Coordinates of C-alpha atoms and ligand atoms in Angstrom, one line a residue:
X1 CA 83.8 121.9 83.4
X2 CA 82.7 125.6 82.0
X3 CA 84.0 124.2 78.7
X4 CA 85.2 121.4 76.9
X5 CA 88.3 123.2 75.9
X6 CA 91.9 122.8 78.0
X7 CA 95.1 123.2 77.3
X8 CA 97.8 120.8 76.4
X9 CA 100.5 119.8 79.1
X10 CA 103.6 122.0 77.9
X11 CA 102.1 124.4 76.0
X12 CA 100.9 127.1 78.0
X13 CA 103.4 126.6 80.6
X14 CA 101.7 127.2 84.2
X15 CA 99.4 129.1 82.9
X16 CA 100.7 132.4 84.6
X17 CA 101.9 134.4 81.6
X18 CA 98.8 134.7 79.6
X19 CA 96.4 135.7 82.2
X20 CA 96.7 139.9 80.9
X21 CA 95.9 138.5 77.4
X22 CA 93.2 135.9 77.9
X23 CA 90.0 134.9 79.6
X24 CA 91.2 132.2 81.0
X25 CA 88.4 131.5 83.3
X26 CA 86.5 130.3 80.3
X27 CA 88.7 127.7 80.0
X28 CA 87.6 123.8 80.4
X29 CA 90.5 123.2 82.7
X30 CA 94.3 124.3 82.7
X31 CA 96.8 121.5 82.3
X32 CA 100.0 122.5 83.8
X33 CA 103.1 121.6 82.2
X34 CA 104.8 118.4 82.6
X35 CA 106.2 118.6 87.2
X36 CA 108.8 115.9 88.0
X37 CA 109.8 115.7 91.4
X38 CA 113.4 117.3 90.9
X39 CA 113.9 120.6 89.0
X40 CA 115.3 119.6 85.6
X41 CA 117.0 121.3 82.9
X42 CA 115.7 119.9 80.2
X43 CA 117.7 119.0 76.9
X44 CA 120.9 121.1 74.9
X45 CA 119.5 124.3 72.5
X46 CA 118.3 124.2 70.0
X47 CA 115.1 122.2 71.0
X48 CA 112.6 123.7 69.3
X49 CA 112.2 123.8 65.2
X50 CA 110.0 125.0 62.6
X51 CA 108.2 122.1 60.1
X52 CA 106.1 122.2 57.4
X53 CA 102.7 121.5 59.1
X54 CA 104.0 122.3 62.8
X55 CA 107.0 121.8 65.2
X56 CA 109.5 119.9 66.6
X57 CA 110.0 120.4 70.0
X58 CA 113.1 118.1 72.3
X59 CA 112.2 119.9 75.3
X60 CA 112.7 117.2 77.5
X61 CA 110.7 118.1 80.4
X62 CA 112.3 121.4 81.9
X63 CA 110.6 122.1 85.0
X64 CA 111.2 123.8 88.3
X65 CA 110.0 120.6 90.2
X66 CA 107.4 119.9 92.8
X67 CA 107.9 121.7 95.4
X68 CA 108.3 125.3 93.6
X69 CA 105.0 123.8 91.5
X70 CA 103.1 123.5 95.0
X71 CA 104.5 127.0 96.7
X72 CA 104.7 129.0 93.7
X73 CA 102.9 128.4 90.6
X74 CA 99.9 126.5 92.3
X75 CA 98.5 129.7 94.4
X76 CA 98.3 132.2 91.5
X77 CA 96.9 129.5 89.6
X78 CA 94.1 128.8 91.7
X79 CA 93.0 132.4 91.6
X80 CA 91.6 131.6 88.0
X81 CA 88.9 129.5 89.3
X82 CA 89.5 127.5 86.4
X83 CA 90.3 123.6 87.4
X84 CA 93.7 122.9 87.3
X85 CA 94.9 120.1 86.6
X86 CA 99.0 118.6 87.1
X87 CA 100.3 116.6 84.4
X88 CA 103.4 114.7 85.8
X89 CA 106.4 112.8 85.3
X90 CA 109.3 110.7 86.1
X91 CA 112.1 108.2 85.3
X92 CA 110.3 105.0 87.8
X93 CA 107.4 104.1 88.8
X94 CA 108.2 105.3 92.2
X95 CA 108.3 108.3 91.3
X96 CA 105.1 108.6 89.5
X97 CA 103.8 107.1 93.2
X98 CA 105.9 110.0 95.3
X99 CA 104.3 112.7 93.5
X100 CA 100.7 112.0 93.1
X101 CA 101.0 111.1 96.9
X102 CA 102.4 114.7 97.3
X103 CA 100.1 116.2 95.0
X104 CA 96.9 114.8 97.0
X105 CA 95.3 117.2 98.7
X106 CA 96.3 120.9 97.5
X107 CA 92.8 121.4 95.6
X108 CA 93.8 119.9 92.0
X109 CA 91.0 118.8 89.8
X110 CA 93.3 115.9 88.4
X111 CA 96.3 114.6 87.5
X112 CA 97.5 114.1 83.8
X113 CA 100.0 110.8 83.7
X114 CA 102.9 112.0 81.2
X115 CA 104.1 108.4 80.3
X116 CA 104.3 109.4 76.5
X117 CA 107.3 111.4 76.6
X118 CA 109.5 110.8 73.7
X119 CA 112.5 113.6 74.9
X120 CA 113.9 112.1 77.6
X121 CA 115.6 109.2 76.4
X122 CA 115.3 106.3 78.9
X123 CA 111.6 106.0 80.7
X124 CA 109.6 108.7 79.3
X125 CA 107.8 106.1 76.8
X126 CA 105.7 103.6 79.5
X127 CA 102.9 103.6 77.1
X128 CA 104.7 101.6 75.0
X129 CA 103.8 98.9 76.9
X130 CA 100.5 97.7 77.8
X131 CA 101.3 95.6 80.8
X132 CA 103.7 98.6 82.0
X133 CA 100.8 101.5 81.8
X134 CA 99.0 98.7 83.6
X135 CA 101.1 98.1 86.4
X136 CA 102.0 102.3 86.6
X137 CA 98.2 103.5 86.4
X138 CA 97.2 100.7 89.5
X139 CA 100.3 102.2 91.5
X140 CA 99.1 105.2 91.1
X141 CA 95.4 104.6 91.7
X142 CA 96.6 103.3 95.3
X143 CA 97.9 106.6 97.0
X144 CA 95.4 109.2 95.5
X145 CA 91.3 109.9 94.8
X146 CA 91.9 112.4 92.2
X147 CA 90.4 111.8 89.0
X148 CA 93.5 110.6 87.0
X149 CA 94.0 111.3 83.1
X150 CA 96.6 108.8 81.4
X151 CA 98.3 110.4 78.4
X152 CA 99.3 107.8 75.7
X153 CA 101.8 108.3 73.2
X154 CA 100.6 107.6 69.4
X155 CA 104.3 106.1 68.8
X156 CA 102.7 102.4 69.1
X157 CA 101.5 99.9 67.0
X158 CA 98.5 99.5 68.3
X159 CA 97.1 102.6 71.0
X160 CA 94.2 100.8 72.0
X161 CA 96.0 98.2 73.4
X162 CA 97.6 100.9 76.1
X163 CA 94.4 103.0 76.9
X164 CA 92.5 99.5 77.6
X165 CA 95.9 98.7 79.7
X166 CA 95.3 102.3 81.6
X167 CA 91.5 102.0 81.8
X168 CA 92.1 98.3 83.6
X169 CA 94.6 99.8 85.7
X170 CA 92.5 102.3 87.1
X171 CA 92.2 105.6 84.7
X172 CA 89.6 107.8 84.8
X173 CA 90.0 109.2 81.5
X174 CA 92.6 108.9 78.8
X175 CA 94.0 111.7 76.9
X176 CA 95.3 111.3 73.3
X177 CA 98.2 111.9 71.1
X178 CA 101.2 113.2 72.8
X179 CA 104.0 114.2 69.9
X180 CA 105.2 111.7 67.3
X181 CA 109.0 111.4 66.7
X182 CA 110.5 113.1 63.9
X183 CA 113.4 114.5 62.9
X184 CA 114.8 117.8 60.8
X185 CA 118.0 118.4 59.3
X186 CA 119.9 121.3 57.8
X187 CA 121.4 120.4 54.3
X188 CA 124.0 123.2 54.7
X189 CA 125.4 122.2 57.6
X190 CA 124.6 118.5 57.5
X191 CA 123.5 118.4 61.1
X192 CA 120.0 118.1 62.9
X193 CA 118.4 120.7 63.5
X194 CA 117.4 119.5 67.4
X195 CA 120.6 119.1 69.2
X196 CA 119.2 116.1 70.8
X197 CA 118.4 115.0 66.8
X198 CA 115.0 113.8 67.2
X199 CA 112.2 115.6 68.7
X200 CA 108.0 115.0 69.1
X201 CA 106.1 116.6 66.1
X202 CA 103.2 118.0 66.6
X203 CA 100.7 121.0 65.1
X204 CA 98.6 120.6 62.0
X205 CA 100.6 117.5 60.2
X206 CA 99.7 115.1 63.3
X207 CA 95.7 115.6 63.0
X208 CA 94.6 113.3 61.1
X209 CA 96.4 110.4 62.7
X210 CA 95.5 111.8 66.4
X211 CA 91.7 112.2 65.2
X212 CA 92.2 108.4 63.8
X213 CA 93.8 107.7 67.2
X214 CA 90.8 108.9 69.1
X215 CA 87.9 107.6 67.0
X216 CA 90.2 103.9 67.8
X217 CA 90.3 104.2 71.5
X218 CA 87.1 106.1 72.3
X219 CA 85.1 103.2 70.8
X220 CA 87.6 100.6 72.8
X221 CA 87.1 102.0 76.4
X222 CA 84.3 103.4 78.3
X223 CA 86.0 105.9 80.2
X224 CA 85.9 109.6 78.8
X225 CA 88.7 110.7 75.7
X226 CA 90.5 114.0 76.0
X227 CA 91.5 114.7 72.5
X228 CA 94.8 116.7 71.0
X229 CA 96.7 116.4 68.5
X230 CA 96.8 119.6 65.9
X231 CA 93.9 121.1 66.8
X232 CA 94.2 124.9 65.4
X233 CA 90.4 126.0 65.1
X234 CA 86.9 125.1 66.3
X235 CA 85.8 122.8 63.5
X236 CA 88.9 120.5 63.9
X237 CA 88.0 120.7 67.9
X238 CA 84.4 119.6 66.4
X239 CA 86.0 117.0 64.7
X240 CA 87.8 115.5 67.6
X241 CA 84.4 115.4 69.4
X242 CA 82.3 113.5 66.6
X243 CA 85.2 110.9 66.2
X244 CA 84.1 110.4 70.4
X245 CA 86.4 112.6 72.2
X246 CA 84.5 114.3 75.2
X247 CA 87.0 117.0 75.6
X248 CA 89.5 118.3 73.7
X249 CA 93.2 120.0 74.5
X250 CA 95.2 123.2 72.4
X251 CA 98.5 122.9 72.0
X252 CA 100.7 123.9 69.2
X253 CA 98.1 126.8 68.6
X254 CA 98.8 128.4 72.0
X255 CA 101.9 129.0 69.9
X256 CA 100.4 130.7 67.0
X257 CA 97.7 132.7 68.6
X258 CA 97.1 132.3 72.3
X259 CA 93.9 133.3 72.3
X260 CA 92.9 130.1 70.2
X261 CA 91.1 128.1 73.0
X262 CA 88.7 131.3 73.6
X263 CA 88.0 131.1 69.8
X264 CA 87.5 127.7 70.3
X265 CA 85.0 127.8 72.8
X266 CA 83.2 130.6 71.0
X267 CA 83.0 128.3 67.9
X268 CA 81.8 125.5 69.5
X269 CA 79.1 127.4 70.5
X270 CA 77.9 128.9 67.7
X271 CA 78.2 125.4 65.7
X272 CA 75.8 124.2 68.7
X273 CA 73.9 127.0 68.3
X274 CA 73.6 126.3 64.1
X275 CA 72.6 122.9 64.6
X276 CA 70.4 123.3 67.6
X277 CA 71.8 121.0 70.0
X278 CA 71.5 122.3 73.4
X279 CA 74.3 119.7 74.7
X280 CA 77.8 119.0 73.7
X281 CA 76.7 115.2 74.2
X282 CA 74.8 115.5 70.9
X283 CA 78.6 115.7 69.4
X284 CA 80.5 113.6 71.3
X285 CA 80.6 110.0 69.0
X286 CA 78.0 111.4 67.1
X287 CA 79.9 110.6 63.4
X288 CA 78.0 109.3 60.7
X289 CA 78.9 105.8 59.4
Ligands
LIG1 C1 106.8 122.8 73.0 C2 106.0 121.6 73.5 C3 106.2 121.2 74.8 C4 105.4 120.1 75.3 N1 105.6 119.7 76.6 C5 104.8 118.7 77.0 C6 104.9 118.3 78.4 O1 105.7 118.9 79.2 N2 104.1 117.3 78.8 C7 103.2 116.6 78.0 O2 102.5 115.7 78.5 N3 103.1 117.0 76.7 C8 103.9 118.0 76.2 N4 103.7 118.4 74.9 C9 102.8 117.7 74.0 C10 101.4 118.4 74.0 O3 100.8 118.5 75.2 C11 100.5 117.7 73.0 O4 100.2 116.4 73.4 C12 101.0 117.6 71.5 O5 101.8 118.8 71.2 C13 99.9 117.5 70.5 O6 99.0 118.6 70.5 P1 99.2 119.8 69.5 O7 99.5 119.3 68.1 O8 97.9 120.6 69.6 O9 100.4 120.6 70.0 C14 104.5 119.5 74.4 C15 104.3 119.9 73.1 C16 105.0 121.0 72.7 C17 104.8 121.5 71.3

């Protein structure tokens, strides 16, 4: 990778929108939003509100589906020359399997494993269970040589549990924290705010327990951290990487300003640059105790 900056799965859509604005090519890596097999609406309006400290979103994984992913979207992505990388979903195991066998060979760097979805009510949350993320990761493993990414949801009691569960199973890396589940209401009306009532927080509030998240895990497995989770500037990216991630993902802040992961990697740069290290490895787990 160019960088270790990428973008987190939902966040900068397929990328396609931003390309007038942005250097994307200086970009670590594009992850695509969440593809599911079908097309899918995603949940009722409204589905995405305004918190102190970030947002609530109850998306619930709107997506044109694979095959407009493939014929579409993946063509004008490529033209980047950025590495692109599919974050997918689905309601079984099966599915998972179906579309990481269809997603083999069509030039993608990697696949992200959403199985830390908290909008879609019935199977998005596999990472809930260790033995489950195990059992899903090996499937997986089986039908494709990518390098695969499992993305663990921080609504667990104990997170290391699951990434030790994906790393056994067959993960190359683990990413780290999808949204956390909250909720907003409107004291005039006395209703939610999120038609579908809850929603995943995430933006500024959720840093310090994704950067707690990530110093956890990254000392638990031996397989590289992607780390997210509120990062709006270059020294809470910095952060990420001395609590051990070895890359890190913008989110939320795509929002705010979508030039942040440029700004990112500038910073990171220059904070190299400061402290004379000539490789990002002198970061990476390098917190003082
Ligand atoms: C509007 C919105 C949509 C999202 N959609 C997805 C998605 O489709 N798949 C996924 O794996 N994560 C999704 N996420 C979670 C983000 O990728 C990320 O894990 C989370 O927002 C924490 O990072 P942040 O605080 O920098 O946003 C979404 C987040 C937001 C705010």
């Amino acid at each position: 990778m160019k960088s270790p900056v990428m973008t987190a799965s939902g966040t900068f859509g397929y990328g396609l929108e931003y390309s007038q604005l942005i250097d994307v090519k200086k970009f670590g890596a594009i992850v695509t939003k969440t593809i599911t097999l079908e097309p899918r609406i995603g949940n009722p309006q409204p589905r995405i509100v305004e918190v102190t400290g970030g947002m609530l979103n109850s998306i619930g994984l709107e997506n044109p589906g694979a095959k407009v992913f493939i014929e579409e979207k993946l063509p004008k992505l490529k033209g980047y020359g950025v590495p692109i990388i599919a974050n997918i979903s689905g309601s079984r195991e099966a599915e998972f399997v179906k579309l990481a066998d269809l997603l083999k060979d069509i030039g993608l760097s990697g696949l992200e494993l959403n199985i830390s979805c908290p909008n879609v009510g019935y199977a998005g949350l596999f990472a809930q269970d260790a033995d489950t993320t195990y059992k899903l990761v090996r499937k997986v493993r089986k039908v494709t040589s990518l390098p695969l990414i499992v993305k663990l949801t921080p609504n667990v009691t104990d997170i290391t549990l699951i990434a030790r569960a994906a790393e056994d199973g067959g993960a190359n890396a683990i990413s780290l924290i999808n949204t956390l589940i909250g909720m907003s209401i409107d004291i005039q009306t006395k209703r939610p705010k999120l038609a579908n009532v809850v929603g995943g927080l995430s933006g500024p509030a959720v840093k310090p327990v994704a950067l707690r998240m990530v110093y956890e895990v990254s000392k638990k497995v031996r397989i590289p951290v992607i780390g997210m989770g509120g990062i709006m500037t270059s020294d809470d990216a910095i952060e990420f990487l001395l609590a051990g991630a070895s890359a890190v993902a913008i989110g939320t802040a795509n929002f705010v300003n979508p030039n942040t992961c440029c700004e990112i990697i500038e910073g990171i740069k220059r904070y190299m640059k400061n402290n004379k290290f000539s490789n990002i490895l002198d970061i990476v787990g390098r917190i003082n105790e």
